[in-house]
mmCIF file of C-alpha atoms in Angstrom:
data_model
loop_
_atom_site.group_PDB
_atom_site.id
_atom_site.type_symbol
_atom_site.label_atom_id
_atom_site.label_comp_id
_atom_site.label_asym_id
_atom_site.label_seq_id
_atom_site.Cartn_x
_atom_site.Cartn_y
_atom_site.Cartn_z
ATOM 1 C CA MET A 1 11.243 149.266 179.336
ATOM 2 C CA THR A 2 8.874 147.038 177.365
ATOM 3 C CA THR A 3 10.061 144.135 175.202
ATOM 4 C CA ASP A 4 9.449 146.127 172.011
ATOM 5 C CA GLU A 5 11.312 149.138 173.381
ATOM 6 C CA ARG A 6 14.242 146.936 174.413
ATOM 7 C CA ARG A 7 14.437 145.321 170.987
ATOM 8 C CA ASP A 8 14.293 148.692 169.260
ATOM 9 C CA ARG A 9 17.118 149.903 171.492
ATOM 10 C CA LEU A 10 19.107 146.725 170.809
ATOM 11 C CA ARG A 11 18.663 147.203 167.069
ATOM 12 C CA ASP A 12 19.936 150.794 167.311
ATOM 13 C CA LEU A 13 22.960 149.774 169.403
ATOM 14 C CA VAL A 14 24.048 147.051 166.973
ATOM 15 C CA LYS A 15 23.430 149.292 163.967
ATOM 16 C CA ASP A 16 25.428 152.205 165.427
ATOM 17 C CA ARG A 17 28.408 150.061 166.452
ATOM 18 C CA GLY A 18 28.598 147.629 163.558
ATOM 19 C CA PHE A 19 29.716 144.926 166.006
ATOM 20 C CA ALA A 20 28.722 144.498 169.654
ATOM 21 C CA ALA A 21 29.594 141.882 172.280
ATOM 22 C CA LEU A 22 26.784 139.997 174.013
ATOM 23 C CA GLY A 23 27.977 140.980 177.487
ATOM 24 C CA GLU A 24 28.172 144.617 176.471
ATOM 25 C CA LEU A 25 24.606 144.586 175.148
ATOM 26 C CA ALA A 26 23.273 142.773 178.223
ATOM 27 C CA SER A 27 24.911 145.321 180.517
ATOM 28 C CA GLN A 28 23.690 148.263 178.438
ATOM 29 C CA LEU A 29 20.094 147.034 178.473
ATOM 30 C CA SER A 30 20.151 145.586 182.031
ATOM 31 C CA VAL A 31 19.000 142.108 180.987
ATOM 32 C CA SER A 32 20.548 138.642 180.881
ATOM 33 C CA GLU A 33 22.620 137.362 177.959
ATOM 34 C CA SER A 34 19.980 134.688 177.324
ATOM 35 C CA THR A 35 17.412 137.455 176.806
ATOM 36 C CA ILE A 36 19.787 139.232 174.427
ATOM 37 C CA ARG A 37 20.265 135.997 172.469
ATOM 38 C CA ARG A 38 16.508 135.619 172.013
ATOM 39 C CA ASP A 39 16.223 139.239 170.865
ATOM 40 C CA LEU A 40 19.124 138.780 168.444
ATOM 41 C CA GLU A 41 17.417 135.759 166.902
ATOM 42 C CA MET A 42 14.656 138.096 165.720
ATOM 43 C CA LEU A 43 17.162 140.556 164.269
ATOM 44 C CA GLU A 44 18.938 137.742 162.456
ATOM 45 C CA GLU A 45 15.712 136.311 161.051
ATOM 46 C CA ALA A 46 14.908 139.772 159.692
ATOM 47 C CA GLY A 47 18.285 139.874 157.922
ATOM 48 C CA LEU A 48 19.483 142.793 160.053
ATOM 49 C CA ALA A 49 22.195 141.071 162.082
ATOM 50 C CA ARG A 50 24.522 138.085 162.045
ATOM 51 C CA ARG A 51 25.477 136.406 165.299
ATOM 52 C CA THR A 52 28.986 135.107 165.781
ATOM 53 C CA HIS A 53 30.973 133.791 168.732
ATOM 54 C CA GLY A 54 30.581 136.282 171.563
ATOM 55 C CA GLY A 55 28.801 138.994 169.620
ATOM 56 C CA VAL A 56 26.770 140.200 166.679
ATOM 57 C CA TYR A 57 27.429 142.100 163.436
ATOM 58 C CA TRP A 58 25.008 144.565 161.862
ATOM 59 C CA THR A 59 24.106 143.419 158.338
ATOM 60 C CA GLY A 60 21.155 145.687 157.595
ATOM 61 C CA ASP A 61 21.072 148.720 155.341
ATOM 62 C CA SER A 62 23.120 151.700 156.450
ATOM 63 C CA ASP A 63 21.832 155.205 156.920
ATOM 64 C CA THR A 64 24.535 156.689 154.731
ATOM 65 C CA ILE A 65 24.348 154.385 151.697
ATOM 66 C CA SER A 66 20.769 153.253 151.209
ATOM 67 C CA VAL A 67 20.856 152.342 147.526
ATOM 68 C CA PHE A 68 18.661 149.257 147.947
ATOM 69 C CA GLU A 69 15.987 150.749 150.217
ATOM 70 C CA SER A 70 13.522 151.104 147.322
ATOM 71 C CA ARG A 71 14.245 147.631 145.952
ATOM 72 C CA ASN A 72 12.131 145.503 148.270
ATOM 73 C CA ASP A 73 10.411 144.007 145.240
ATOM 74 C CA ASP A 74 8.474 140.777 144.770
ATOM 75 C CA PHE A 75 11.719 138.846 144.278
ATOM 76 C CA TRP A 76 13.556 140.024 147.396
ATOM 77 C CA ALA A 77 12.950 136.767 149.284
ATOM 78 C CA ALA A 78 14.297 134.826 146.287
ATOM 79 C CA LYS A 79 17.382 137.050 146.246
ATOM 80 C CA GLN A 80 17.996 136.275 149.915
ATOM 81 C CA SER A 81 17.731 132.538 149.210
ATOM 82 C CA ILE A 82 20.139 132.896 146.288
ATOM 83 C CA GLY A 83 22.579 134.737 148.539
ATOM 84 C CA ARG A 84 22.472 131.894 151.054
ATOM 85 C CA ALA A 85 23.080 129.289 148.360
ATOM 86 C CA ALA A 86 25.977 131.318 146.924
ATOM 87 C CA SER A 87 27.613 131.663 150.350
ATOM 88 C CA GLU A 88 27.998 127.880 150.430
ATOM 89 C CA LEU A 89 30.296 128.110 147.387
ATOM 90 C CA ILE A 90 32.840 130.175 149.307
ATOM 91 C CA ALA A 91 35.578 128.587 151.431
ATOM 92 C CA ASP A 92 37.175 130.393 154.352
ATOM 93 C CA HIS A 93 40.273 132.404 153.332
ATOM 94 C CA ASP A 94 39.137 132.620 149.701
ATOM 95 C CA THR A 95 39.795 135.787 147.726
ATOM 96 C CA ILE A 96 36.537 136.827 146.075
ATOM 97 C CA LEU A 97 35.141 139.731 144.067
ATOM 98 C CA LEU A 98 31.633 141.118 144.622
ATOM 99 C CA ASP A 99 29.899 143.491 142.223
ATOM 100 C CA GLY A 100 27.200 146.006 143.136
ATOM 101 C CA GLY A 101 23.984 144.081 142.481
ATOM 102 C CA SER A 102 21.283 143.747 145.105
ATOM 103 C CA THR A 103 21.444 139.934 144.984
ATOM 104 C CA VAL A 104 25.204 140.048 145.529
ATOM 105 C CA TYR A 105 24.584 142.419 148.443
ATOM 106 C CA GLU A 106 22.446 139.687 150.038
ATOM 107 C CA LEU A 107 25.477 137.391 149.720
ATOM 108 C CA ALA A 108 27.703 140.029 151.345
ATOM 109 C CA ARG A 109 25.409 140.150 154.388
ATOM 110 C CA LEU A 110 26.034 136.441 154.999
ATOM 111 C CA ILE A 111 29.844 136.484 154.847
ATOM 112 C CA ILE A 112 30.518 139.448 157.107
ATOM 113 C CA HIS A 113 31.775 137.209 159.926
ATOM 114 C CA ARG A 114 33.999 134.941 157.795
ATOM 115 C CA PRO A 115 37.785 135.107 157.211
ATOM 116 C CA LEU A 116 37.983 136.267 153.583
ATOM 117 C CA GLN A 117 39.683 138.706 151.270
ATOM 118 C CA VAL A 118 37.019 140.640 149.388
ATOM 119 C CA VAL A 119 37.460 142.946 146.396
ATOM 120 C CA THR A 120 34.458 145.086 145.433
ATOM 121 C CA ASN A 121 33.440 148.057 143.317
ATOM 122 C CA SER A 122 30.287 148.568 145.401
ATOM 123 C CA LEU A 123 30.120 151.337 147.993
ATOM 124 C CA PRO A 124 27.239 149.628 149.898
ATOM 125 C CA VAL A 125 29.122 146.314 150.009
ATOM 126 C CA ALA A 126 32.348 148.018 151.092
ATOM 127 C CA HIS A 127 30.526 150.007 153.774
ATOM 128 C CA LEU A 128 28.886 146.854 155.093
ATOM 129 C CA LEU A 129 32.041 144.714 155.147
ATOM 130 C CA SER A 130 34.208 147.474 156.612
ATOM 131 C CA THR A 131 32.603 146.697 159.995
ATOM 132 C CA SER A 132 34.119 143.197 160.007
ATOM 133 C CA ASP A 133 37.420 142.367 161.702
ATOM 134 C CA SER A 134 37.714 139.094 159.790
ATOM 135 C CA ILE A 135 37.550 140.481 156.240
ATOM 136 C CA ASP A 136 40.476 141.972 154.344
ATOM 137 C CA LEU A 137 38.662 144.486 152.152
ATOM 138 C CA VAL A 138 39.908 145.976 148.858
ATOM 139 C CA MET A 139 37.883 148.767 147.256
ATOM 140 C CA ILE A 140 38.135 149.360 143.510
ATOM 141 C CA GLY A 141 38.288 153.036 142.576
ATOM 142 C CA GLY A 142 36.847 154.843 139.569
ATOM 143 C CA CYS A 143 33.840 156.906 138.550
ATOM 144 C CA VAL A 144 30.901 156.459 140.939
ATOM 145 C CA ARG A 145 27.495 155.758 139.392
ATOM 146 C CA GLY A 146 25.179 157.720 141.695
ATOM 147 C CA ARG A 147 22.083 155.576 141.271
ATOM 148 C CA THR A 148 23.805 152.280 141.967
ATOM 149 C CA SER A 149 26.821 153.463 144.025
ATOM 150 C CA VAL A 150 29.340 151.374 142.082
ATOM 151 C CA THR A 151 32.708 152.420 140.686
ATOM 152 C CA ILE A 152 33.276 151.861 136.972
ATOM 153 C CA GLY A 153 35.292 153.285 134.093
ATOM 154 C CA PRO A 154 38.937 153.199 132.928
ATOM 155 C CA LEU A 155 40.439 153.592 136.409
ATOM 156 C CA ALA A 156 38.360 150.708 137.774
ATOM 157 C CA ASP A 157 39.198 148.539 134.774
ATOM 158 C CA SER A 158 42.947 149.204 135.079
ATOM 159 C CA GLN A 159 42.895 148.221 138.759
ATOM 160 C CA LEU A 160 40.956 145.050 137.986
ATOM 161 C CA ALA A 161 43.564 144.122 135.367
ATOM 162 C CA ASN A 162 46.187 143.943 138.129
ATOM 163 C CA ILE A 163 44.376 141.722 140.630
ATOM 164 C CA HIS A 164 43.575 138.025 140.867
ATOM 165 C CA VAL A 165 40.649 136.461 142.719
ATOM 166 C CA THR A 166 39.358 132.932 143.151
ATOM 167 C CA THR A 167 35.758 133.778 142.288
ATOM 168 C CA ALA A 168 33.880 136.763 140.881
ATOM 169 C CA PHE A 169 30.197 137.035 141.859
ATOM 170 C CA LEU A 170 28.145 139.121 139.424
ATOM 171 C CA SER A 171 24.532 140.259 139.126
ATOM 172 C CA VAL A 172 22.928 140.773 135.720
ATOM 173 C CA ALA A 173 19.860 142.432 134.222
ATOM 174 C CA GLY A 174 19.104 139.649 131.758
ATOM 175 C CA VAL A 175 19.976 136.113 130.692
ATOM 176 C CA SER A 176 19.103 134.611 127.322
ATOM 177 C CA PRO A 177 20.528 131.913 125.036
ATOM 178 C CA ARG A 178 22.823 134.665 123.728
ATOM 179 C CA GLY A 179 24.432 135.247 127.118
ATOM 180 C CA PHE A 180 24.368 137.601 130.105
ATOM 181 C CA PHE A 181 23.382 141.271 129.819
ATOM 182 C CA ASN A 182 23.332 144.636 131.589
ATOM 183 C CA SER A 183 22.084 147.969 130.308
ATOM 184 C CA ASP A 184 25.019 150.191 131.349
ATOM 185 C CA MET A 185 27.817 149.874 128.776
ATOM 186 C CA MET A 186 30.537 151.212 131.100
ATOM 187 C CA LEU A 187 29.427 148.827 133.816
ATOM 188 C CA VAL A 188 29.591 145.919 131.397
ATOM 189 C CA GLU A 189 33.194 146.778 130.522
ATOM 190 C CA SER A 190 34.059 146.666 134.229
ATOM 191 C CA GLU A 191 32.212 143.360 134.630
ATOM 192 C CA LYS A 192 34.253 141.918 131.755
ATOM 193 C CA ALA A 193 37.400 143.008 133.609
ATOM 194 C CA MET A 194 36.076 141.339 136.768
ATOM 195 C CA LEU A 195 35.619 138.037 134.952
ATOM 196 C CA ALA A 196 39.108 138.287 133.459
ATOM 197 C CA SER A 197 40.569 138.680 136.965
ATOM 198 C CA ALA A 198 38.857 135.560 138.320
ATOM 199 C CA GLU A 199 39.502 131.824 138.153
ATOM 200 C CA ARG A 200 35.750 131.276 137.963
ATOM 201 C CA GLY A 201 32.723 133.459 137.392
ATOM 202 C CA ILE A 202 29.416 132.963 139.188
ATOM 203 C CA VAL A 203 26.236 134.813 138.236
ATOM 204 C CA LEU A 204 23.510 135.416 140.829
ATOM 205 C CA ALA A 205 20.111 136.082 139.242
ATOM 206 C CA ASP A 206 16.526 135.382 140.276
ATOM 207 C CA HIS A 207 14.336 133.601 137.736
ATOM 208 C CA SER A 208 12.690 136.844 136.550
ATOM 209 C CA LYS A 209 15.934 137.779 134.763
ATOM 210 C CA PHE A 210 15.822 134.780 132.428
ATOM 211 C CA GLY A 211 14.481 135.226 128.919
ATOM 212 C CA LYS A 212 15.466 138.915 128.959
ATOM 213 C CA THR A 213 18.180 140.863 127.202
ATOM 214 C CA SER A 214 19.478 144.395 127.609
ATOM 215 C CA LEU A 215 21.682 146.941 125.866
ATOM 216 C CA SER A 216 25.102 145.378 126.326
ATOM 217 C CA ARG A 217 26.275 141.769 126.560
ATOM 218 C CA ILE A 218 28.742 140.833 129.287
ATOM 219 C CA CYS A 219 29.627 137.419 127.893
ATOM 220 C CA GLU A 220 28.271 134.243 126.354
ATOM 221 C CA LEU A 221 26.705 131.571 128.549
ATOM 222 C CA ASN A 222 29.713 129.243 128.378
ATOM 223 C CA GLN A 223 32.002 131.932 129.792
ATOM 224 C CA ILE A 224 30.339 131.635 133.211
ATOM 225 C CA ASP A 225 31.094 128.624 135.402
ATOM 226 C CA THR A 226 28.020 128.612 137.656
ATOM 227 C CA VAL A 227 24.623 130.273 137.833
ATOM 228 C CA VAL A 228 22.846 130.491 141.181
ATOM 229 C CA THR A 229 19.124 131.162 140.872
ATOM 230 C CA ASP A 230 15.868 130.217 142.594
ATOM 231 C CA ASP A 231 13.680 127.196 141.981
ATOM 232 C CA GLY A 232 11.221 129.235 139.925
ATOM 233 C CA LEU A 233 13.491 128.815 136.901
ATOM 234 C CA ASP A 234 11.688 127.277 133.925
ATOM 235 C CA SER A 235 12.774 124.241 131.923
ATOM 236 C CA ASP A 236 13.762 126.262 128.831
ATOM 237 C CA ALA A 237 16.326 128.292 130.760
ATOM 238 C CA LYS A 238 17.669 125.145 132.405
ATOM 239 C CA ALA A 239 18.151 123.670 128.935
ATOM 240 C CA TRP A 240 20.115 126.733 127.705
ATOM 241 C CA LEU A 241 22.483 126.519 130.647
ATOM 242 C CA GLU A 242 22.925 122.761 130.436
ATOM 243 C CA SER A 243 23.721 122.883 126.724
ATOM 244 C CA ALA A 244 26.331 125.584 127.382
ATOM 245 C CA GLY A 245 28.003 123.514 130.112
ATOM 246 C CA VAL A 246 27.083 125.946 132.892
ATOM 247 C CA GLN A 247 26.651 124.490 136.376
ATOM 248 C CA LEU A 248 23.281 125.350 137.875
ATOM 249 C CA ARG A 249 22.569 125.761 141.576
ATOM 250 C CA LEU A 250 18.921 126.220 142.560
ATOM 251 C CA ALA A 251 18.085 127.935 145.830
ATOM 252 C CA GLN A 252 14.817 126.957 147.454
ATOM 253 C CA SER A 253 12.324 129.775 147.544
ATOM 254 C CA PRO A 254 10.704 130.584 150.928
ATOM 255 C CA LEU A 255 7.384 129.272 149.543
ATOM 256 C CA THR A 256 8.953 125.911 148.696
ATOM 257 C CA GLN A 257 10.667 125.699 152.074
ATOM 258 C CA SER A 258 7.388 126.473 153.832
ATOM 259 C CA SER A 259 5.512 123.830 151.829
ATOM 260 C CA GLN A 260 8.111 121.194 152.641
ATOM 261 C CA ALA A 261 8.025 122.101 156.320
ATOM 262 C CA GLN A 262 4.246 121.755 156.409
ATOM 263 C CA SER A 263 4.221 118.518 154.354
ATOM 264 C CA PRO A 264 7.321 116.506 155.290
ATOM 265 C CA HIS A 265 5.912 113.281 153.800
ATOM 266 C CA LYS A 266 5.321 112.585 150.132
ATOM 267 C CA THR A 267 1.736 112.253 148.953
ATOM 268 C CA SER A 268 0.192 110.732 145.858
ATOM 269 C CA THR A 269 -1.640 113.940 144.942
ATOM 270 C CA PRO A 270 -0.312 115.197 141.597
ATOM 271 C CA ALA A 271 1.018 118.721 141.381
ATOM 272 C CA PRO A 272 -1.132 121.187 139.436
ATOM 273 C CA ALA A 273 -0.080 121.772 135.853
ATOM 274 C CA ALA A 274 1.947 124.884 135.192
ATOM 275 C CA SER A 275 0.294 127.613 133.182
ATOM 276 C CA PRO A 276 1.879 128.696 129.898
ATOM 277 C CA SER A 277 3.123 131.895 131.526
ATOM 278 C CA ASP A 278 5.030 129.800 134.072
ATOM 279 C CA SER A 279 7.014 127.960 131.412
ATOM 280 C CA SER A 280 7.646 130.553 128.744
ATOM 281 C CA PRO A 281 10.241 133.282 129.320
ATOM 282 C CA THR A 282 9.316 136.828 128.383
ATOM 283 C CA HIS A 283 11.823 138.535 126.114
ATOM 284 C CA SER A 284 11.962 142.232 126.963
ATOM 285 C CA LEU A 285 14.384 145.044 127.564
ATOM 286 C CA ASP A 286 15.374 145.326 131.225
ATOM 287 C CA ASN A 287 16.473 148.848 132.081
ATOM 288 C CA ALA A 288 17.883 148.005 135.499
ATOM 289 C CA ASN A 289 21.650 148.267 135.603
ATOM 290 C CA LEU A 290 22.045 145.963 138.578
ATOM 291 C CA SER A 291 19.668 143.459 140.104
#
């Protein structure tokens, strides 16, 4: 068996089982545990697995619920960075709520091994976290939106009215000085119920969402405690959030991280001036329900 064949087989084993022990994988593939660890590093770097003490969890897309397969857009790396930054805002044993956005899904991948109670209306998130022995998972019922695989509607809203969580993590289609927006009116009603159930609300949104509005407003800016976005956010959007009293957490983009790694020392060379398109948000209708 070649190295590539072994790694393909390892990937399939972890994916099929959800969780696998290192010793079990080494025995199955007839290699040492140190070899398995090196192979798992590659899976983890690709965002497909998460190593934990004595084993590994599958965190990649599932075969049965592949709602985000077509969403590997230009901002996917930023969404992964935002997910990492958001995971640092969660303490072990917290009770949290996750909606069905793709950026929130990146957060879910990073907490699969942690001791948490998680409430969600997202079938992909629930399917992913159901493989974890450390997470107490609560699934909100309701009408399932086929395109996004989230539950919404009166049944979902009534269940949300009877729960309490420490933090609700939401994705949005647009952010402007007028607030946070999504284009699905029923979804927005459920997101309002999510915020009402939480002690604090945190929005995860890459910088492309700023300066945009959509059909229905979730809430005003000052009704969200924290926004986690990437370092591509322009100064105008930072000013909106600051004036509204919203805490801002900027995740480093992979490009920024790479630049810092290559140039660890400061230089006297001035940075190039930003072009007008870099500093001015574009106001347009965003038809995506969840991002």
